[in-house]
Structures are given as C-alpha cells and as structure tokens.
Amino acid sequence: MRANCWMGRTSVEVRDVPDPTILNERDAIVKITSTAICGSDLHLYDGFIPTMEKGDVLGHEFMGEVVEVGSGVGDLRPGDRVVVPFPIACGACNACAAGLYSVCENSNPNAGMAEKLWGYAGAGIFGYSHLTGGFAGGQAQYARVPFADVGPIKIENDLPDEKVLFLSDIFPTGFMGAEMCDITGGEVIAVWGAGPVGLLAMASARLLGAERVIAIDRFDYRLQKAAAEVGAETIDYEKVDVEEVLKDLTAGRGPDACIDAVGMEAHTDLAPLQLYDRAKQAVRAETDRGPALRQAITSCRNGGTVSVIGVYGGLMDKFPVGSWMNRGITMRTGQCHVQRYTRPLLDRIERGEIDPSFVISHRLPLEEAPRGYEIFKQKQDECTKVVLSA
Amino acid sequence: MASRGTQALHVGLGAFSLALGAAPLVAPRAVARVAGLSTRPPVRGVLRAVGVRELAVGTGLLATRRPAWLWARVAQDVIDVPLASVTTVRKSGGERARMARVTAFLVAVTAADVAAAIRATRSATGAHSEERRRQMVFKAAVTIRLEEAEVRSRLPEADPPLSTEATVTFAPAPGGRGTEVRAVLDKGSGGPVGKAVGAVTGTDPGRQLSDAIRRFKQVLETGEVVRSEGSPEGTSAPRTRKQRSAEPVGAKS
C-alpha cells in the first residue's frame, strides 16, 4: 500500500510499504477513506519530538471502512464505517476505567522509554514517535487499529467524511480544552492560536455557554475565520500588546480562562525572547518554546483557569511560576481522552449544533501529502487544515 | 555510607588538624619554642607551610567522609617526625629531653592516625560491597485492575515467567483499584561489570523484570501482550533500544 512516511527533519515521502496485518486478537484493519494532517504532525515534521525513526508511517486523524477484524473484536465487522481516536486505549486498566484514555496503562509497549522523559508513560498514539509506542499511522491506504473494540466509533448515517473525521482528534481536543475551563455561562475565554484546534476550542466554548471568545494569532486570515465562524473578538499579537488589550477588553479583570492551543513551537513578536527560546531549543537546552503558555498564564484573571491542549514534549524555561501561584491560577492539561467524547460530540454533529468541517482549507489526495505538510507549515495559501483522501 | 564512628573520627581529627594548622600561622615563634625548635626565619617559614598543610587536610576531613583524608594525615605524620629532628636548635641535654617528648607525641599521633585510617577504609569498603549488593536487587511493580485471588491464580500466565527467579507478592490496591503486584529479584552475584555488560547486550535483569511484570499486566487486563509496529514482540528492553521503524509488519512470508 501507499503511506506517508517520516524520512527525517522536514522530509516526508509517500512510499510503498507492506499492507498491515492483524498482530493482536483485538486488532481491526481499516481501509482509510479520509485522513488529515494535524498541527501536532508539524512538531514531528520539524524534528522537535524525539524518537522518530526513518520510515515511520505518520498520521493520527483518520477514518474509513473496516475490512478485517481479529478474533477478539466482537462489535465490529467488515463493512462498518468508523472514525478512529488518536490515542490507543485498552478500556480495561484503571486509567481507562476512570475515562483517562490518553494515559492508558497498557497500550504503549515502549512505556519504559517515555517514563525516562516524563516519569510515567502515556498511551500509545498512532504515528506519533516511538515514545508513544511506535505505532504506524493513518496517512496511508490502510491502518491496523489495536483495541478496535474500544476506540473506533461507528458512523451509521450518511454524514460525509468531512463532518465526522475530526472526531478522531481536533474536535474532541478543542472541546476538552473548553470543558477544562469549567464554563457555566457568561465567561470570557481567550484562546491562543487560531489554528484548527484553537478554532474548534472557540466553537466548543460557545457551545458550552461562553459569552465572549477572544482569538489571539498573527495570521489575519485565521483571525478573520475566528471572527466569521465563531464570532470571536480578535487580537493580532504582532500589532498590539496582548496583555494590555485583554485587560482593556475585560475592564481590568482578565479573561476567566485562557486556552493554549499553540504548544511547543510557539512564536512571539518579542525578538529577544524568540531568539532566547529558539537558541535554547537548538542546543537542546529546552525542548519547548514557551511564549504562548507564559502569556496565557500572566493574562488570566485571578483565580482563573489555564487550559493547555497545545502539545509540549519535555522542558521549558522561564515558566511564570510566581504569577501562577500567587494569583491562584488552575492549570489543566492533557492529551485528549478522545474515547470519552466521540459519542456525545457525534450526537452534537448529528443534531446540527456544529459542523467541524469549517476549519478545512485544503483537500488533497494522499499522494500529495508532502506538499500538504509544506503548505500547512508555511501557512501558504491561507491554509488552516489539510484533509487527504486515500 | 560512613558509619557513625567514622563520622566522629573525621570530625575529631578534622578539628584537631585545623587547630594544629592555625597555631603556626598565628604564632610561629611560640609554637617553635614549645616544640623546642629554632625560631630563625627559615624554620618559621617551614612551620607556616606545615600550618597551611594542616588546614587543607583538616578542611578535607570535615568536608568529606573519604578515608583518603585520614591517609593524608598519616602521610604528613611521616614527614613531621624527621622534620622535627632536623629543625631542633641545639642537641643539649634539656633540648634533647624536649625533643624526645615532641617525637614521642608525633609517633603517638601517627599511630592513632594509622589506626583511624585503616578502620575507616575497612568500613568504607564494607559499605561499598553492601551498596554493590543492593544494586543487584531489582524491583518492579504494577497495579492490576482485578481481584487478588484472580491475579494470584493467573501468575503462571506470565510470559516470560515471573515466579521462577523473582519473589512475587500481592496486596489489595487502595480504593478498590485491584491488586498491587510487586516482584523482587535478587541477583546477589554478577557485580557492576556484569550489570554494565547486561545493559549493553539487553540482558539487564532490572529491565527484564520490569518488562515481564508489564507484560503480565497486559495479559491479565487486555488478554494478550500488546504489539506495535516499532515493538512487534511487545514490551522488550532490547527492542526499546533498537526500534523497528513504524511501518506495517506485513504478511509473514
């Protein structure tokens, strides 16, 4: 089959690789119909996530048709149309029992590797380095899906792929980002990053009852999308002082909650700070650049919440611990526990409350994945989200 | 770790060295007179050097618990005994008696230092071998979300087997979270060299034990050992070091 493979820093290639086979009784093989490039794939592309191997099949947002199931999968059969959550979860350990699927205790065979970096390991993730298990990804014609009786959600209606594909990652991720803000109605929510996850976090904040949503980015077309699609107020951080504007917009209170939908490759208009982080990252003195998270913390109102859904890998410097501690800020984070959200969010899509496909800007065939990565990374051609058809 | 006795030795002798070192620096003439030495400038210079040396050794003794500093005291005693006789003023009767007393004092100090150094060295070597032994005891633990009786009865399903060499114990996990399983493996022999070789060749018993207990948990909770394209055999320390690239394993030919 054809698959998009990581070949080194800023190099991906669509290659011929063997077709996947059943390795575990609870595996299913899915023939992929649609898959997407995630912002977090760019961290792999740019070489900031350790433990990638040349030839790794990328991709963790995919859906398709079940073509084969192992003997341990009771509730799926060939022909079923499914969306596959990006974290692999066994459904049987204490983490899964608590709904914490992205920290499943059994699905990462390389847990020992991750424990060295993080203390304890997270779940296995499709196509996302060997720290998270070394699983082949879904930017391919077929994928092996472990624990197919736990993760995949059947789509039993005629909704097009585009409307349901993002149940695999970015819609639940954005939704969890908003949910962690404990919105009860009337809140002001600021979101750093108006990329696909940021946009869906804004839309989710609205669904949950936020009164005002503020988008912070530097790409005008993305800010315009945030204004048009979710009615966000917008801040271009290259043009104005973000903290000052937020203070002004909230009459001195600060946003009730701040969502970091940027992560480890954050950018700042403050040249010395940008240089500081880039230099430290280049010599491996830190793995994560922190301007978005730092600003989300210092901008948040006293006693507010900072919700972190942008991906971080290791260590960051200049963490504003004093601002966080003295002002009683709650920080909530996590790789999304997708399995917890697929059913309720599919219901919302079916009821017409939201159509997450509004984030899509580019539709390309799988063969053009390398071009898709470059367009997305360079934000060419007003790119917000690339969907690949396999 | 140093024993309490060794610590007391270090503190006592360290303080003694500091006092002995400070005296010739502060009052070289008085020290020379008491020790029956000449008060001429060259001798005062030698006394100052001896003082600096004592201060260095005293600091070393107080700052660390290494037996090497006790041996440093022995080394300076060996220098001091002949030095005292060379620098004595006159070999008159009274001076000779004083000289004998100083030499006797220095020899006594030397004997005490040698005894202290030997004792500390013995105890440090003992501590090392104890430490080495501890390093050869490996532990791994997991919590399995099943009742203790079931976990116990299914221990033979562990692949690789857990119970042949390791001692496995079970306890109910707090909050109804299943069963805590602990495995302890005592590899008393082998030494650090064996362990280092093992770490390179992938036979490190600690890693093997942790792999085995993780695989046991996977089998009990999920039904089988979890395989990925990067680790097709499932959790395995040698495989962690040399991952297969994450492309499909494909049909077996």
XYZ file of C-alpha atoms in Angstrom:
643
model
C 0.000 0.000 0.000
C 0.972 3.678 -0.174
C 1.767 5.555 3.033
C 3.154 8.934 4.023
C 6.430 8.302 5.866
C 8.729 10.447 8.009
C 12.131 10.441 6.329
C 13.983 12.959 8.501
C 13.664 16.556 9.589
C 11.227 18.449 7.281
C 11.097 15.465 4.951
C 8.099 13.231 4.341
C 7.576 10.894 1.422
C 4.686 8.790 0.131
C 6.148 5.291 -0.259
C 5.219 1.677 -0.849
C 5.074 -0.219 2.439
C 3.620 -3.646 3.328
C -0.135 -3.876 3.936
C -0.898 -4.103 7.641
C -1.893 -7.429 9.172
C -3.591 -8.413 12.425
C -0.955 -8.595 15.204
C -3.302 -8.791 18.192
C -6.676 -10.504 18.556
C -8.373 -7.197 19.279
C -6.985 -5.502 16.112
C -9.009 -4.379 13.135
C -7.710 -3.376 9.719
C -9.323 -0.210 8.383
C -9.284 0.860 4.741
C -8.822 4.586 5.059
C -11.122 6.952 3.208
C -10.099 10.284 4.777
C -7.151 11.358 6.900
C -5.789 14.731 7.945
C -2.549 16.499 8.776
C -2.575 17.735 12.365
C -0.757 20.776 13.704
C 0.999 18.362 16.036
C 2.295 16.463 12.969
C 4.270 19.619 12.238
C 6.189 19.130 15.524
C 7.278 15.732 14.125
C 7.947 17.254 10.706
C 10.142 19.949 12.270
C 12.027 17.340 14.301
C 11.057 18.569 17.763
C 9.637 15.280 19.039
C 12.400 12.799 19.888
C 12.449 9.072 18.997
C 11.259 9.266 15.377
C 12.669 6.626 13.049
C 13.195 6.969 9.320
C 10.276 5.288 7.576
C 7.688 5.776 10.328
C 4.188 5.980 8.858
C 2.647 9.280 10.024
C -0.921 10.298 10.754
C -3.272 10.035 13.718
C -6.504 11.545 12.354
C -8.251 9.011 10.139
C -11.445 7.185 9.323
C -12.554 4.528 6.919
C -14.100 1.125 6.438
C -13.336 -1.970 8.492
C -12.013 -4.704 6.175
C -10.802 -7.292 8.697
C -11.205 -7.922 12.424
C -9.277 -10.085 14.876
C -10.979 -12.860 16.819
C -11.248 -10.666 19.924
C -13.290 -7.885 18.311
C -16.964 -8.597 18.865
C -18.744 -5.411 17.944
C -17.228 -4.501 14.580
C -17.436 -6.339 11.290
C -16.108 -5.773 7.800
C -18.024 -3.015 6.067
C -18.517 -0.895 9.197
C -17.675 2.775 8.727
C -15.580 4.065 11.650
C -13.684 7.091 12.935
C -10.580 6.120 14.936
C -9.490 8.074 18.062
C -5.799 9.021 18.016
C -4.940 7.626 21.494
C -4.907 3.834 21.671
C -6.669 2.622 24.822
C -7.321 -0.860 26.227
C -10.521 0.008 28.095
C -9.600 -2.318 30.973
C -6.922 -0.612 33.119
C -7.567 1.815 35.965
C -6.834 4.830 33.715
C -9.369 3.744 31.087
C -11.893 2.883 33.823
C -11.549 6.484 35.024
C -12.078 7.801 31.487
C -8.427 8.844 31.192
C -7.936 7.060 27.871
C -4.906 9.076 26.722
C -2.923 7.722 29.671
C -3.963 4.087 29.167
C -1.561 1.886 31.133
C -1.348 -0.940 28.588
C -1.317 0.473 25.064
C 2.256 1.779 24.939
C 4.764 -1.077 24.547
C 7.565 1.489 24.860
C 6.323 2.859 28.174
C 9.804 2.417 29.667
C 11.158 4.898 27.122
C 8.544 7.534 27.959
C 9.000 7.052 31.708
C 12.608 8.223 31.403
C 11.435 11.545 29.966
C 8.112 12.064 31.738
C 8.210 9.982 34.933
C 5.209 7.910 33.874
C 4.152 6.993 30.345
C 1.094 7.992 28.338
C -0.967 5.830 25.996
C 0.136 4.596 22.605
C -0.659 7.041 19.783
C -0.870 6.300 16.054
C 2.051 7.633 14.010
C 3.470 9.778 16.748
C 7.057 8.726 17.551
C 8.338 5.696 19.412
C 7.901 7.326 22.817
C 4.185 6.811 22.287
C 4.552 3.206 21.211
C 5.941 3.154 17.677
C 2.531 2.549 16.039
C 2.170 3.000 12.281
C -0.110 5.932 11.474
C -3.107 6.600 9.289
C -1.821 8.798 6.468
C -1.967 5.650 4.406
C -4.379 3.441 2.482
C -4.810 1.023 5.397
C -4.133 1.014 9.121
C -4.037 -1.603 11.850
C -6.197 -0.398 14.743
C -5.416 -2.058 18.115
C -8.200 -2.375 20.726
C -10.711 -1.917 17.910
C -13.460 -2.926 20.353
C -12.739 0.181 22.470
C -11.723 3.134 20.278
C -13.397 3.306 16.871
C -16.853 4.856 16.712
C -19.270 3.546 14.100
C -20.847 6.122 11.814
C -24.264 4.732 10.973
C -25.660 7.574 8.938
C -24.772 9.261 5.699
C -22.868 12.230 7.120
C -19.940 12.943 4.785
C -16.404 12.096 5.997
C -15.540 15.773 6.429
C -18.203 16.315 9.079
C -17.119 13.394 11.271
C -13.391 12.929 10.509
C -12.340 15.393 13.211
C -13.923 13.233 15.928
C -10.563 11.426 15.675
C -8.684 14.284 17.354
C -9.137 18.010 16.861
C -12.842 18.374 17.704
C -12.618 16.390 20.986
C -9.265 18.080 21.725
C -10.748 21.552 21.243
C -13.854 20.520 23.175
C -11.846 19.166 26.107
C -9.839 22.400 26.088
C -13.090 24.338 26.533
C -14.551 21.844 29.000
C -11.500 22.217 31.256
C -12.394 25.928 31.581
C -15.467 24.942 33.661
C -17.769 27.172 31.635
C -21.152 27.676 33.325
C -22.367 30.622 31.259
C -21.209 34.208 30.856
C -17.454 33.626 30.744
C -14.849 35.418 28.668
C -12.489 32.847 27.136
C -9.215 33.794 25.418
C -7.665 31.302 23.026
C -4.016 31.439 21.913
C -3.742 30.030 18.396
C -6.480 30.240 15.763
C -5.405 27.046 14.034
C -7.822 24.113 13.650
C -7.678 23.088 17.355
C -7.933 26.708 18.539
C -10.923 27.351 16.245
C -12.687 24.217 17.499
C -11.887 25.165 21.110
C -13.512 28.557 20.462
C -16.554 26.927 18.857
C -16.779 24.487 21.786
C -16.534 27.308 24.329
C -19.535 28.864 22.581
C -21.415 25.526 22.654
C -20.788 25.339 26.404
C -22.109 28.839 27.044
C -19.145 31.234 26.983
C -20.366 34.790 26.458
C -17.306 36.146 24.691
C -14.440 34.431 22.911
C -11.160 36.186 22.097
C -8.781 34.797 19.453
C -5.046 35.576 19.563
C -2.895 34.873 16.487
C -0.750 36.727 13.953
C -2.266 35.441 10.708
C -5.012 37.727 9.614
C -6.864 35.072 7.589
C -7.072 32.843 10.660
C -8.306 35.684 12.855
C -10.903 36.518 10.206
C -12.043 32.902 10.242
C -12.360 33.026 14.048
C -14.463 36.181 13.773
C -16.633 34.867 10.940
C -17.160 31.282 12.159
C -17.385 31.663 15.932
C -17.939 35.377 16.410
C -14.610 35.813 18.201
C -13.065 39.158 19.002
C -9.544 39.115 17.617
C -6.068 40.193 18.703
C -3.085 40.251 16.347
C -0.191 39.896 18.764
C 2.265 41.353 16.261
C 0.361 44.616 16.178
C -0.697 45.219 19.794
C 0.265 44.385 23.372
C -1.867 41.326 24.113
C -1.987 41.679 27.908
C -2.964 45.333 27.646
C -5.710 44.659 25.112
C -7.083 41.747 27.167
C -7.097 43.922 30.286
C -8.974 46.568 28.358
C -11.459 44.136 26.775
C -12.284 42.709 30.222
C -12.273 46.036 32.095
C -9.259 45.102 34.191
C -10.344 41.578 35.184
C -8.521 39.442 32.649
C -10.156 36.533 30.775
C -11.879 33.963 33.029
C -9.979 31.199 31.283
C -7.140 31.030 28.773
C -6.651 28.164 26.343
C -3.183 27.434 24.939
C -3.830 25.857 21.525
C -0.289 26.576 20.308
C 2.224 24.329 22.064
C 5.926 23.801 21.841
C 6.728 25.753 18.697
C 5.157 28.982 19.870
C 6.270 32.243 18.321
C 6.417 35.713 19.838
C 6.800 39.184 18.367
C 9.348 39.985 21.087
C 12.542 39.297 19.146
C 14.885 38.787 22.128
C 12.508 36.296 23.781
C 12.001 34.449 20.496
C 15.789 34.270 19.991
C 16.284 33.085 23.575
C 13.840 30.185 23.162
C 14.988 29.279 19.660
C 18.638 29.221 20.735
C 17.918 27.076 23.793
C 15.830 24.720 21.669
C 18.542 24.495 19.013
C 21.180 23.360 21.525
C 18.632 21.075 23.212
C 18.730 23.091 26.445
C 14.933 23.176 26.278
C 12.571 21.219 24.055
C 9.639 23.592 24.254
C 9.276 27.247 23.388
C 7.021 28.934 25.868
C 5.725 32.393 24.849
C 2.088 31.320 24.357
C 1.822 29.414 27.634
C 3.692 32.108 29.566
C 1.337 34.777 28.250
C -1.765 32.627 28.832
C -0.767 32.383 32.500
C 0.132 36.028 33.067
C -3.010 37.198 31.202
C -5.528 35.043 33.056
C -7.735 36.634 35.702
C -7.023 35.979 39.384
C -8.347 32.545 40.286
C -8.954 31.699 36.637
C -8.052 28.614 34.628
C -5.365 27.976 32.040
C -6.242 25.033 29.819
C -3.323 23.570 27.868
C -4.132 21.498 24.776
C -1.176 22.589 22.622
C 1.408 19.796 22.629
C 4.571 20.033 24.718
C 7.353 17.449 24.756
C 9.858 17.971 27.527
C 11.172 21.051 29.287
C 10.511 24.770 29.086
C 12.351 27.688 30.644
C 11.097 30.890 32.248
C 7.847 29.358 33.449
C 5.991 32.194 35.267
C 5.576 30.222 38.447
C 5.054 33.301 40.617
C 2.124 34.582 38.566
C 0.606 31.114 38.515
C 0.968 30.529 42.248
C 0.241 33.909 43.773
C -2.887 34.508 41.749
C -4.453 31.117 42.344
C -4.498 30.011 38.725
C -5.635 26.482 37.953
C -3.754 24.724 35.157
C -5.460 21.830 33.417
C -3.921 19.820 30.633
C -3.805 16.561 28.785
C -3.676 14.748 25.529
C -7.366 14.442 24.754
C -9.244 11.447 26.165
C -10.940 11.155 22.782
C -12.905 7.961 23.553
C -14.785 9.914 26.240
C -16.074 12.477 23.720
C -16.753 10.652 20.430
C -20.343 9.651 21.210
C -21.606 12.951 22.702
C -19.842 15.013 20.039
C -21.172 12.825 17.204
C -24.620 13.477 18.694
C -23.989 17.223 18.562
C -22.897 16.951 14.908
C -25.978 14.854 14.081
C -28.227 17.399 15.812
C -26.637 20.114 13.671
C -25.239 22.064 16.635
C -21.843 22.221 14.974
C -20.147 21.284 11.711
C -16.409 20.996 12.432
C -15.568 20.896 8.725
C -15.479 24.716 8.753
C -11.757 24.512 9.602
C -10.840 22.749 6.324
C -8.981 24.878 3.780
C -7.290 22.253 1.599
C -8.337 18.892 0.165
C -5.541 16.854 -1.425
C -5.001 13.248 -2.473
C -2.751 11.166 -0.174
C -0.029 11.234 -2.848
C 0.315 14.983 -2.282
C 0.877 14.690 1.478
C 4.415 16.175 1.300
C 3.034 19.283 -0.398
C 0.265 19.412 2.210
C 2.841 19.448 5.028
C 4.756 22.286 3.419
C 1.649 24.403 2.690
C 0.411 23.874 6.265
C 3.799 24.590 7.868
C 4.400 27.755 5.811
C 0.726 28.812 6.148
C 0.695 29.325 2.410
C -2.467 29.922 0.506
C -4.406 30.732 3.713
C -4.020 27.163 4.921
C -5.799 26.141 8.132
C -6.396 22.400 7.691
C -5.376 19.825 5.111
C -7.547 16.745 4.552
C -6.111 13.905 2.480
C -8.261 11.421 0.622
C -6.765 7.955 0.407
C 27.661 5.294 53.720
C 30.077 6.207 56.514
C 29.277 4.751 59.927
C 28.688 6.984 62.955
C 32.141 6.005 64.283
C 33.833 7.072 61.059
C 31.971 10.368 61.150
C 33.148 11.064 64.697
C 36.732 10.271 63.637
C 36.505 12.689 60.743
C 35.070 15.494 62.864
C 37.528 14.969 65.742
C 40.650 14.682 63.629
C 39.462 17.448 61.303
C 39.067 19.883 64.185
C 42.454 18.768 65.600
C 44.099 19.455 62.205
C 42.500 22.893 61.973
C 43.744 23.839 65.477
C 47.199 22.450 64.774
C 47.276 24.301 61.440
C 46.095 27.652 62.780
C 48.681 27.819 65.606
C 51.905 28.071 63.494
C 50.216 30.581 61.192
C 49.097 32.841 64.017
C 52.092 32.437 66.364
C 55.037 30.669 64.680
C 57.571 31.781 67.353
C 55.527 30.427 70.273
C 54.971 27.088 68.528
C 58.688 26.795 67.740
C 59.601 27.469 71.366
C 57.100 24.916 72.760
C 58.309 22.279 70.260
C 61.960 23.045 71.027
C 62.626 24.278 67.517
C 64.805 27.126 66.307
C 62.969 30.459 65.953
C 65.020 31.517 62.927
C 63.041 32.782 59.857
C 63.616 29.647 57.673
C 62.179 27.433 60.409
C 59.250 29.830 60.878
C 58.652 29.514 57.105
C 58.601 25.718 57.339
C 56.184 25.974 60.289
C 53.854 28.220 58.285
C 53.891 25.709 55.397
C 53.082 22.927 57.865
C 50.182 25.080 59.140
C 48.747 25.592 55.667
C 49.039 21.853 55.008
C 47.225 21.007 58.278
C 44.433 23.434 57.404
C 43.975 21.787 53.999
C 43.801 18.289 55.457
C 41.504 19.461 58.286
C 39.123 21.005 55.770
C 39.172 17.808 53.711
C 38.381 15.725 56.777
C 35.461 17.914 57.790
C 34.044 18.329 54.295
C 34.049 14.689 53.170
C 33.921 11.207 54.652
C 36.582 9.808 52.366
C 39.204 7.656 54.094
C 41.788 9.237 51.741
C 41.922 12.304 54.009
C 42.780 10.113 57.007
C 45.629 8.615 54.982
C 46.718 12.191 54.167
C 47.144 12.736 57.901
C 49.323 9.612 58.082
C 51.415 10.950 55.200
C 52.081 14.243 56.955
C 52.998 12.433 60.182
C 55.629 10.509 58.241
C 57.122 13.843 57.128
C 56.845 15.504 60.535
C 58.876 13.068 62.642
C 62.211 13.539 60.748
C 61.401 17.223 60.144
C 61.217 17.820 63.898
C 64.676 16.341 64.476
C 66.273 18.351 61.648
C 64.880 21.643 62.890
C 65.760 21.173 66.581
C 68.013 24.020 67.851
C 70.763 22.510 69.926
C 71.413 18.990 70.912
C 71.975 19.981 74.542
C 70.629 17.802 77.393
C 67.447 19.799 78.126
C 66.675 20.206 74.470
C 67.247 16.532 73.847
C 64.656 15.651 76.508
C 62.182 18.136 75.000
C 62.927 16.716 71.534
C 62.217 13.206 72.796
C 58.854 14.337 74.158
C 57.939 16.008 70.846
C 58.990 12.900 68.887
C 57.010 10.659 71.239
C 53.966 12.907 70.754
C 54.329 12.787 66.954
C 54.752 8.999 66.933
C 51.638 8.621 69.106
C 49.674 10.838 66.731
C 50.974 8.802 63.771
C 49.861 5.555 65.413
C 46.402 6.998 66.104
C 46.127 8.263 62.505
C 47.143 4.920 61.017
C 44.580 3.119 63.185
C 41.851 5.587 62.237
C 42.648 5.397 58.522
C 42.656 1.588 58.491
C 39.351 1.458 60.342
C 37.675 3.981 58.054
C 38.960 2.252 54.931
C 37.643 -1.111 56.118
C 34.232 0.320 56.885
C 34.060 2.187 53.558
C 34.913 -0.964 51.602
C 32.281 -2.787 53.578
C 29.751 -0.091 52.723
C 30.703 -0.375 49.071
C 30.115 -4.080 48.979
C 26.780 -3.559 50.759
C 25.912 -0.914 48.166
C 27.011 -3.242 45.372
C 24.808 -5.986 46.780
C 21.845 -3.615 46.936
C 22.372 -2.712 43.286
C 21.893 -6.347 42.382
C 18.422 -6.469 43.920
C 15.835 -5.472 41.317
C 12.274 -4.408 41.911
C 9.294 -3.804 39.655
C 5.644 -3.258 40.472
C 2.294 -2.787 38.737
C -1.314 -2.380 39.773
C -3.706 -4.743 38.021
C -7.419 -3.974 37.966
C -8.543 -7.453 39.048
C -9.229 -9.168 42.363
C -6.207 -10.506 44.220
C -7.383 -14.133 44.041
C -7.594 -13.975 40.236
C -4.216 -12.254 39.872
C -2.574 -14.883 42.117
C -4.121 -17.788 40.290
C -3.104 -16.447 36.886
C 0.569 -15.842 37.781
C 1.587 -18.871 35.655
C 0.287 -16.990 32.567
C 3.165 -14.503 32.861
C 5.242 -14.542 29.679
C 8.180 -14.546 30.323
C 7.557 -16.340 33.640
C 7.796 -14.158 36.722
C 7.932 -16.614 39.564
C 10.949 -18.773 38.727
C 13.595 -16.343 39.996
C 11.674 -13.380 41.355
C 9.725 -13.246 44.591
C 6.228 -12.008 43.768
C 3.940 -10.530 46.409
C 0.337 -9.346 46.197
C -1.670 -6.762 48.112
C -5.065 -5.176 47.551
C -4.708 -1.696 45.976
C -6.312 1.150 47.940
C -9.637 2.491 46.745
C -10.735 -0.732 45.113
C -8.270 -0.335 42.279
C -7.435 -4.021 42.086
C -4.221 -5.672 43.160
C -0.706 -4.352 43.729
C 1.842 -6.822 42.337
C 5.475 -6.481 43.380
C 8.357 -8.531 42.052
C 11.797 -8.620 43.675
C 14.752 -10.287 42.002
C 17.964 -10.858 43.989
C 20.907 -11.338 41.675
C 23.455 -11.293 44.547
C 26.382 -12.135 42.244
C 27.365 -10.636 38.925
C 28.716 -7.323 40.144
C 28.623 -3.932 38.448
C 30.644 -5.141 35.454
C 28.103 -7.849 34.688
C 25.332 -5.303 35.024
C 27.045 -2.866 32.647
C 27.587 -5.620 30.073
C 23.945 -6.636 30.509
C 22.745 -3.091 29.916
C 24.514 -3.068 26.557
C 23.517 -6.571 25.454
C 19.938 -6.169 26.654
C 20.087 -8.753 29.407
C 19.910 -6.205 32.239
C 17.891 -8.165 34.833
C 16.187 -4.985 36.108
C 14.806 -4.154 32.681
C 13.847 -7.778 32.079
C 11.947 -7.842 35.338
C 10.100 -4.623 34.537
C 9.273 -5.924 31.024
C 7.991 -9.189 32.484
C 5.715 -7.533 35.015
C 4.334 -5.079 32.438
C 3.585 -7.948 30.041
C 1.865 -9.835 32.868
C -0.384 -6.812 33.460
C -1.163 -6.551 29.732
C -2.094 -10.230 29.513
C -4.352 -10.082 32.566
C -6.072 -6.807 31.715
C -6.247 -6.954 27.910
C -5.937 -10.643 27.078
C -2.537 -10.582 25.388
C 0.807 -8.794 25.043
C 0.283 -5.511 23.172
C 2.259 -5.242 19.918
C 3.173 -2.192 17.873
C 4.981 -1.890 14.551
C 8.034 -0.420 16.351
C 7.968 -3.167 19.025
C 6.325 -6.144 17.268
C 7.335 -8.542 20.070
C 5.632 -6.275 22.604
C 7.323 -4.592 25.554
C 11.010 -5.531 25.469
C 14.052 -3.638 26.733
C 16.389 -4.620 23.873
C 13.691 -3.606 21.379
C 13.313 -0.249 23.091
C 16.944 0.446 22.280
C 16.617 -0.661 18.682
C 13.159 0.123 17.369
C 11.850 -1.194 14.104
C 10.528 1.703 12.006
C 6.781 2.126 12.442
C 5.639 0.737 9.108
C 3.257 -2.236 8.888
C 4.776 -5.566 9.813
C 3.103 -7.099 6.768
C 2.252 -10.690 5.919
C 4.664 -13.315 7.155
C 6.367 -14.912 4.182
